Tab-separated table of C-alpha atoms in Angstrom:
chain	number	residue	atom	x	y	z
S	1	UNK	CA	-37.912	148.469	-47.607
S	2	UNK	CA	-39.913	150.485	-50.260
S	3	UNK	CA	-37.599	153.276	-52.209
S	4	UNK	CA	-37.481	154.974	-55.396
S	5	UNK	CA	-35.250	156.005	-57.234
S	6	UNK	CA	-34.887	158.335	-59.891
S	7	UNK	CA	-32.609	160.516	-61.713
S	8	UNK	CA	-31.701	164.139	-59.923
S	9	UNK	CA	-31.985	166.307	-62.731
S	10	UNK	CA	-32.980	166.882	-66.488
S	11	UNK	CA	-33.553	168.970	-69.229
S	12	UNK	CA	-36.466	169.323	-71.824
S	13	UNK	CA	-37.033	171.363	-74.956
S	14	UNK	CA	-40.202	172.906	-75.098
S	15	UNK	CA	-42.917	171.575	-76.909
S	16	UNK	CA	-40.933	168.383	-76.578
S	17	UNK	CA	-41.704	165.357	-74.633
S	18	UNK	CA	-40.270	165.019	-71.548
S	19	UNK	CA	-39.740	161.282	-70.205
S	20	UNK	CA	-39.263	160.668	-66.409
S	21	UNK	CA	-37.948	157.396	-65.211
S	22	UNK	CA	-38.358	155.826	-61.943
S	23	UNK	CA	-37.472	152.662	-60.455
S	24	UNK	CA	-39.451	150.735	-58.010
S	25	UNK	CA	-37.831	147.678	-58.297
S	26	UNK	CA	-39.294	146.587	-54.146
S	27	UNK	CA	-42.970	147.444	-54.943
S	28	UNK	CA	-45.081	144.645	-54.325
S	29	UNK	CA	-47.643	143.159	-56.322
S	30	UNK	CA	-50.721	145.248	-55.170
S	31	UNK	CA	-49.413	148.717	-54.552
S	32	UNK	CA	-49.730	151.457	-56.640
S	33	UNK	CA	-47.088	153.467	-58.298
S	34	UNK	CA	-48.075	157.404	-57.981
S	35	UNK	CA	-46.620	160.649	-59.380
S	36	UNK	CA	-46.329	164.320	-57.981
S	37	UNK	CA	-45.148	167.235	-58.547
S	38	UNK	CA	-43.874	169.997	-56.637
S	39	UNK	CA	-43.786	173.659	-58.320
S	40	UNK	CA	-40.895	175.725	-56.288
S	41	UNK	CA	-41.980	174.927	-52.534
S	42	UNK	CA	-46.133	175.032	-53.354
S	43	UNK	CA	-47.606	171.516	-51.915
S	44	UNK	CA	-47.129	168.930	-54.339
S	45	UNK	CA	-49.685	168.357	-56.842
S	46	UNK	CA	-51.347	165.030	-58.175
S	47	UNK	CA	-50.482	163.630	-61.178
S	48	UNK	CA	-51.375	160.469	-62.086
S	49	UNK	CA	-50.979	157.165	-60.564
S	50	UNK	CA	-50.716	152.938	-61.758
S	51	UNK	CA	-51.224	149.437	-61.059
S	52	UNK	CA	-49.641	147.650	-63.810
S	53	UNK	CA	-51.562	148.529	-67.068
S	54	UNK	CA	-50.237	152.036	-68.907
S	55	UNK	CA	-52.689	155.113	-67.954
S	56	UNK	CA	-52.700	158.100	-69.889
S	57	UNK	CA	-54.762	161.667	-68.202
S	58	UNK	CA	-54.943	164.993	-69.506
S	59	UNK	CA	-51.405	165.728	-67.711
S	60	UNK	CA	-49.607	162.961	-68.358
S	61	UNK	CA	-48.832	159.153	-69.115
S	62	UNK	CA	-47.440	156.629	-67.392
S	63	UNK	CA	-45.629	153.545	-68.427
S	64	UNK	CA	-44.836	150.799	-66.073
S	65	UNK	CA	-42.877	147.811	-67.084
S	66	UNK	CA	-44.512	144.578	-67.289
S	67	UNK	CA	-42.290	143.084	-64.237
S	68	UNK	CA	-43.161	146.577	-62.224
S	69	UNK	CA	-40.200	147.642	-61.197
S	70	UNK	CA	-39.951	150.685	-63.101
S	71	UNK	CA	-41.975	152.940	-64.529
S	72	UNK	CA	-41.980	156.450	-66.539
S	73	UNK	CA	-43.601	159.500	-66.702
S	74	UNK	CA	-44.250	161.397	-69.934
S	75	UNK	CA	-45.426	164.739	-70.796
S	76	UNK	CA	-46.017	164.911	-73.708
S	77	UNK	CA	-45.757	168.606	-75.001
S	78	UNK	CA	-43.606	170.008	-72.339
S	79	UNK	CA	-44.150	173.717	-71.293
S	80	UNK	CA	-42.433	176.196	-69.386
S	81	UNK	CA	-44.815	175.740	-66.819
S	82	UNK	CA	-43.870	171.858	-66.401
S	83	UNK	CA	-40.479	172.874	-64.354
S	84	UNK	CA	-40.864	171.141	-61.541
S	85	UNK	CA	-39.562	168.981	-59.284
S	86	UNK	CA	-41.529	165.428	-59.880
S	87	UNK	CA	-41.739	162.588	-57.307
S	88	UNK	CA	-42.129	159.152	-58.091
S	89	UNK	CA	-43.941	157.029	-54.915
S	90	UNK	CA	-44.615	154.228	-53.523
S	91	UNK	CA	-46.353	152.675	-50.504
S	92	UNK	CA	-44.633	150.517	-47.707
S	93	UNK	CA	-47.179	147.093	-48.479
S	94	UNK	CA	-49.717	146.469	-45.892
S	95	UNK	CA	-49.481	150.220	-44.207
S	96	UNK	CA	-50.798	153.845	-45.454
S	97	UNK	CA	-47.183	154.581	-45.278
S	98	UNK	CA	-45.536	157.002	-48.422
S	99	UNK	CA	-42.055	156.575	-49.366
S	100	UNK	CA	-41.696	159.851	-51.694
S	101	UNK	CA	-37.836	159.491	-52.560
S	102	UNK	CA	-35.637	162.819	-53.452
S	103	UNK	CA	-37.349	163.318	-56.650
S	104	UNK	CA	-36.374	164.942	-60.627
S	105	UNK	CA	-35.762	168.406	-60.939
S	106	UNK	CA	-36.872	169.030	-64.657
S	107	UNK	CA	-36.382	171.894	-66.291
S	108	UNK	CA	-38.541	173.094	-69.598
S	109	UNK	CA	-35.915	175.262	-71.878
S	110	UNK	CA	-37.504	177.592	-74.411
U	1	UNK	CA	-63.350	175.283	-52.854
U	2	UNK	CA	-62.180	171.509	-52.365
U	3	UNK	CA	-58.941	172.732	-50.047
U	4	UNK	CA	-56.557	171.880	-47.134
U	5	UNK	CA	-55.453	174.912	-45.201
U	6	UNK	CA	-52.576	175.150	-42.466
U	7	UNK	CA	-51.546	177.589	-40.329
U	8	UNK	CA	-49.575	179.773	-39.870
U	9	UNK	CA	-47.714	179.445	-42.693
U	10	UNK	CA	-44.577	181.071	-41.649
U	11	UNK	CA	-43.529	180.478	-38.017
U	12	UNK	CA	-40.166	181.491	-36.065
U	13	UNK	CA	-40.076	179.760	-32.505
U	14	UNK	CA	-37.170	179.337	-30.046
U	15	UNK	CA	-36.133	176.252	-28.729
U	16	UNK	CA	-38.507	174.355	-26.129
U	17	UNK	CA	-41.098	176.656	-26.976
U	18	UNK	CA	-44.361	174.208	-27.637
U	19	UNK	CA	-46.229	174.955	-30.667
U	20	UNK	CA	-49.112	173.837	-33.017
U	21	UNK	CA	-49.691	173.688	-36.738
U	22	UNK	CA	-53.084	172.919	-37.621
U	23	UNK	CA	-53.996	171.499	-40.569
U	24	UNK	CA	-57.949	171.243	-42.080
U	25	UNK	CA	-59.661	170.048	-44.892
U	26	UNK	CA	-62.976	170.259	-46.155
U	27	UNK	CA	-63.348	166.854	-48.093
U	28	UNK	CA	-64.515	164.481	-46.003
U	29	UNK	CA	-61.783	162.261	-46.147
U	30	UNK	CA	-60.623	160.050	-43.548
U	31	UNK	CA	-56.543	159.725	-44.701
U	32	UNK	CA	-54.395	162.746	-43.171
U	33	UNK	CA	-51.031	162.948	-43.290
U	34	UNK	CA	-48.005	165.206	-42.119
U	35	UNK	CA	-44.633	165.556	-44.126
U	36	UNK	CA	-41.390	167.513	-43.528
U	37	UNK	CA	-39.024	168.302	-46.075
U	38	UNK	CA	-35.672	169.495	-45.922
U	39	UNK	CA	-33.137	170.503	-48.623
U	40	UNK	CA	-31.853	167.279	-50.829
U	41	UNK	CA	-33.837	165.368	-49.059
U	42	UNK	CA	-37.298	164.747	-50.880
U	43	UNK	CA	-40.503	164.476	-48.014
U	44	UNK	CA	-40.775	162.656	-45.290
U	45	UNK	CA	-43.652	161.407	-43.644
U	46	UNK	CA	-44.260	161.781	-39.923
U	47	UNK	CA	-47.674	161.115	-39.133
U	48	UNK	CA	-50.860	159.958	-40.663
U	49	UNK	CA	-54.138	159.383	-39.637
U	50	UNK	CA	-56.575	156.542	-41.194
U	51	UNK	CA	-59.641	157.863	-38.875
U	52	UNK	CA	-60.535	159.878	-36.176
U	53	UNK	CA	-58.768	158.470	-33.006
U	54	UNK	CA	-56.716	156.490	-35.553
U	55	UNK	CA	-52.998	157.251	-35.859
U	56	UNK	CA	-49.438	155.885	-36.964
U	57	UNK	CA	-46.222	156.673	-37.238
U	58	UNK	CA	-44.137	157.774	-40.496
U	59	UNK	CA	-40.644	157.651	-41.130
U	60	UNK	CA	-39.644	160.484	-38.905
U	61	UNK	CA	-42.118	160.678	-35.668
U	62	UNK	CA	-39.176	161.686	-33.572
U	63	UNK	CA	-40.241	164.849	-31.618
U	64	UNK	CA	-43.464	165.226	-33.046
U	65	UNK	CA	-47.122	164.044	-31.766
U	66	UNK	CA	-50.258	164.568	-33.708
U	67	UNK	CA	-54.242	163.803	-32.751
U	68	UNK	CA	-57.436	163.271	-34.475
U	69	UNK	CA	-60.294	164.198	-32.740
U	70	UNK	CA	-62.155	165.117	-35.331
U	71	UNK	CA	-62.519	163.987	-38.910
U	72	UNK	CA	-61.741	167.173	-40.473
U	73	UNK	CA	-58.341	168.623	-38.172
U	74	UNK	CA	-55.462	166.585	-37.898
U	75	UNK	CA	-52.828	169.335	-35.989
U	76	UNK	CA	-48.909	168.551	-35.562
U	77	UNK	CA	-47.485	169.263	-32.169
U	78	UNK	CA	-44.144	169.968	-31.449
U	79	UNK	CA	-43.795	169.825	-26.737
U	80	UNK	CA	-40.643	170.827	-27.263
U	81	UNK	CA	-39.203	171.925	-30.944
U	82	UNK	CA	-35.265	171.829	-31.521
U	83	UNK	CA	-33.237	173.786	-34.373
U	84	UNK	CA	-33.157	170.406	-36.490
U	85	UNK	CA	-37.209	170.641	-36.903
U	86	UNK	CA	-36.609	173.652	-38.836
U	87	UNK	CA	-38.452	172.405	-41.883
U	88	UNK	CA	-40.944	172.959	-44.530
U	89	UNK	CA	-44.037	171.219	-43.783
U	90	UNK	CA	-47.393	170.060	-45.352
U	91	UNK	CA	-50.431	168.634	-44.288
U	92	UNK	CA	-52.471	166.384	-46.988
U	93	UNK	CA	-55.429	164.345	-46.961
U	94	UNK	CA	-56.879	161.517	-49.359
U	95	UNK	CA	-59.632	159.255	-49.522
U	96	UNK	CA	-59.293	155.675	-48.112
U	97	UNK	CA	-59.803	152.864	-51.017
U	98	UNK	CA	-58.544	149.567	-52.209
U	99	UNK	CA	-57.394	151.480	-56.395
U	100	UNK	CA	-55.197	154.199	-56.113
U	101	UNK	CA	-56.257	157.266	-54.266
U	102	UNK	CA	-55.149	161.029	-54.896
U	103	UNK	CA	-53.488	162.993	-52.049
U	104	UNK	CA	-54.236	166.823	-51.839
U	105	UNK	CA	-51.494	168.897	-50.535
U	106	UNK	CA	-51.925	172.421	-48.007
U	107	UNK	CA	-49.589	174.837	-49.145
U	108	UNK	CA	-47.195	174.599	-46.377
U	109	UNK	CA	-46.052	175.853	-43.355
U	110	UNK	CA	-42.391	177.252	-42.804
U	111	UNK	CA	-41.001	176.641	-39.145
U	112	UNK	CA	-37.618	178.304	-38.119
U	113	UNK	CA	-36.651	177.048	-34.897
U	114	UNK	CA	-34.110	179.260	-33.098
């Protein structure tokens, strides 16, 4: 079955880059790895998404392994704003199905 | 505004007592989706809808139905809600496509069942 998994928690200085793993190590070849987050209990908020190659937006970059079964998620210049709770997610192949997983609580510390 | 709204957005029920959240969006997109979430446990999805008259089950459909009978309303149903749908939910919507495509999020609804 498709899962993620990632780490519950972390911290982050500010100003500091904050890396977010995730492992996907079921995805199959064609889906898409995507990225979320969710500010207190607001509706969670696009990030940025991947196939295989790295993609970089004005939020954030992802990397994702060469074998695809993990990937991270960096912001580069964390902020306070950035605490969050970020979800790392996957499809179930073949449906329109979203496995979102139990996401990382990051916290931003002045 | 590019938006998905749902309401009500706070809701206290009693058990058995039917209710319906809608959910709406404004983007033309055919993907809609419902999620729960509940402490520790991340979202869920329930429902989602790949067209008008075109739905499919989630993780957690238990106790829940859902129609599309139109392109932009895709409303949750619960015939008869029990204490352990007391959730947080949202409604989102996407584009269909073949790369990636971005899901946007309503802001929630709250539902205490009694």
């Amino acid at each position: 079955d498709a899962k993620t998994t990632q780490p519950p928690s972390m911290d982050c200085a500010e100003g500091r880059a904050a890396n977010l793993p995730c492992n996907h190590s079921t995805i199959s070849g064609n889906e898409y790895v995507y990225w979320y987050r969710q500010i207190h209990s607001q509706g969670p908020q696009y990030i940025i998404h991947g196939l295989k190659n790295n993609e970089t937006n004005e939020m954030a970059s992802l990397i994702i392994t060469e074998d695809r079964k993990s990937s991270t998620l960096i912001l580069p210049h964390a902020t306070l704003r950035d605490t969050a709770v970020y979800y790392c997610i996957v499809r179930v192949p073949g449906t329109y199905k979203y496995i979102f997983g139990t996401g990382t609580r990051l916290k931003v510390l002045a | 505004e590019a938006q998905v709204t749902q309401n009500p957005r706070y809701l206290i029920t009693v058990t058995g007592k039917k209710l319906t959240v809608t959910c709406s969006q404004n983007m033309n997109h055919e993907y809609m989706s419902w999620y729960r979430q509940d402490p520790g446990l991340g979202l869920r999805q329930i429902y989602y809808s790949m067209n008008v008259e075109v739905t499919d089950k989630g993780d957690v459909p238990e106790g829940y139905k859902v129609s599309r009978k139109e392109k932009r309303n895709f409303p949750l149903i619960l015939e008869s809600p029990s204490p352990n749908q007391t959730s947080l939910y949202f409604c989102a919507s996407s584009l269909i496509g073949l790369a990636g495509v971005e899901q946007f999020f309503g802001p929630g609804t709250r539902l205490t069942v009694l």
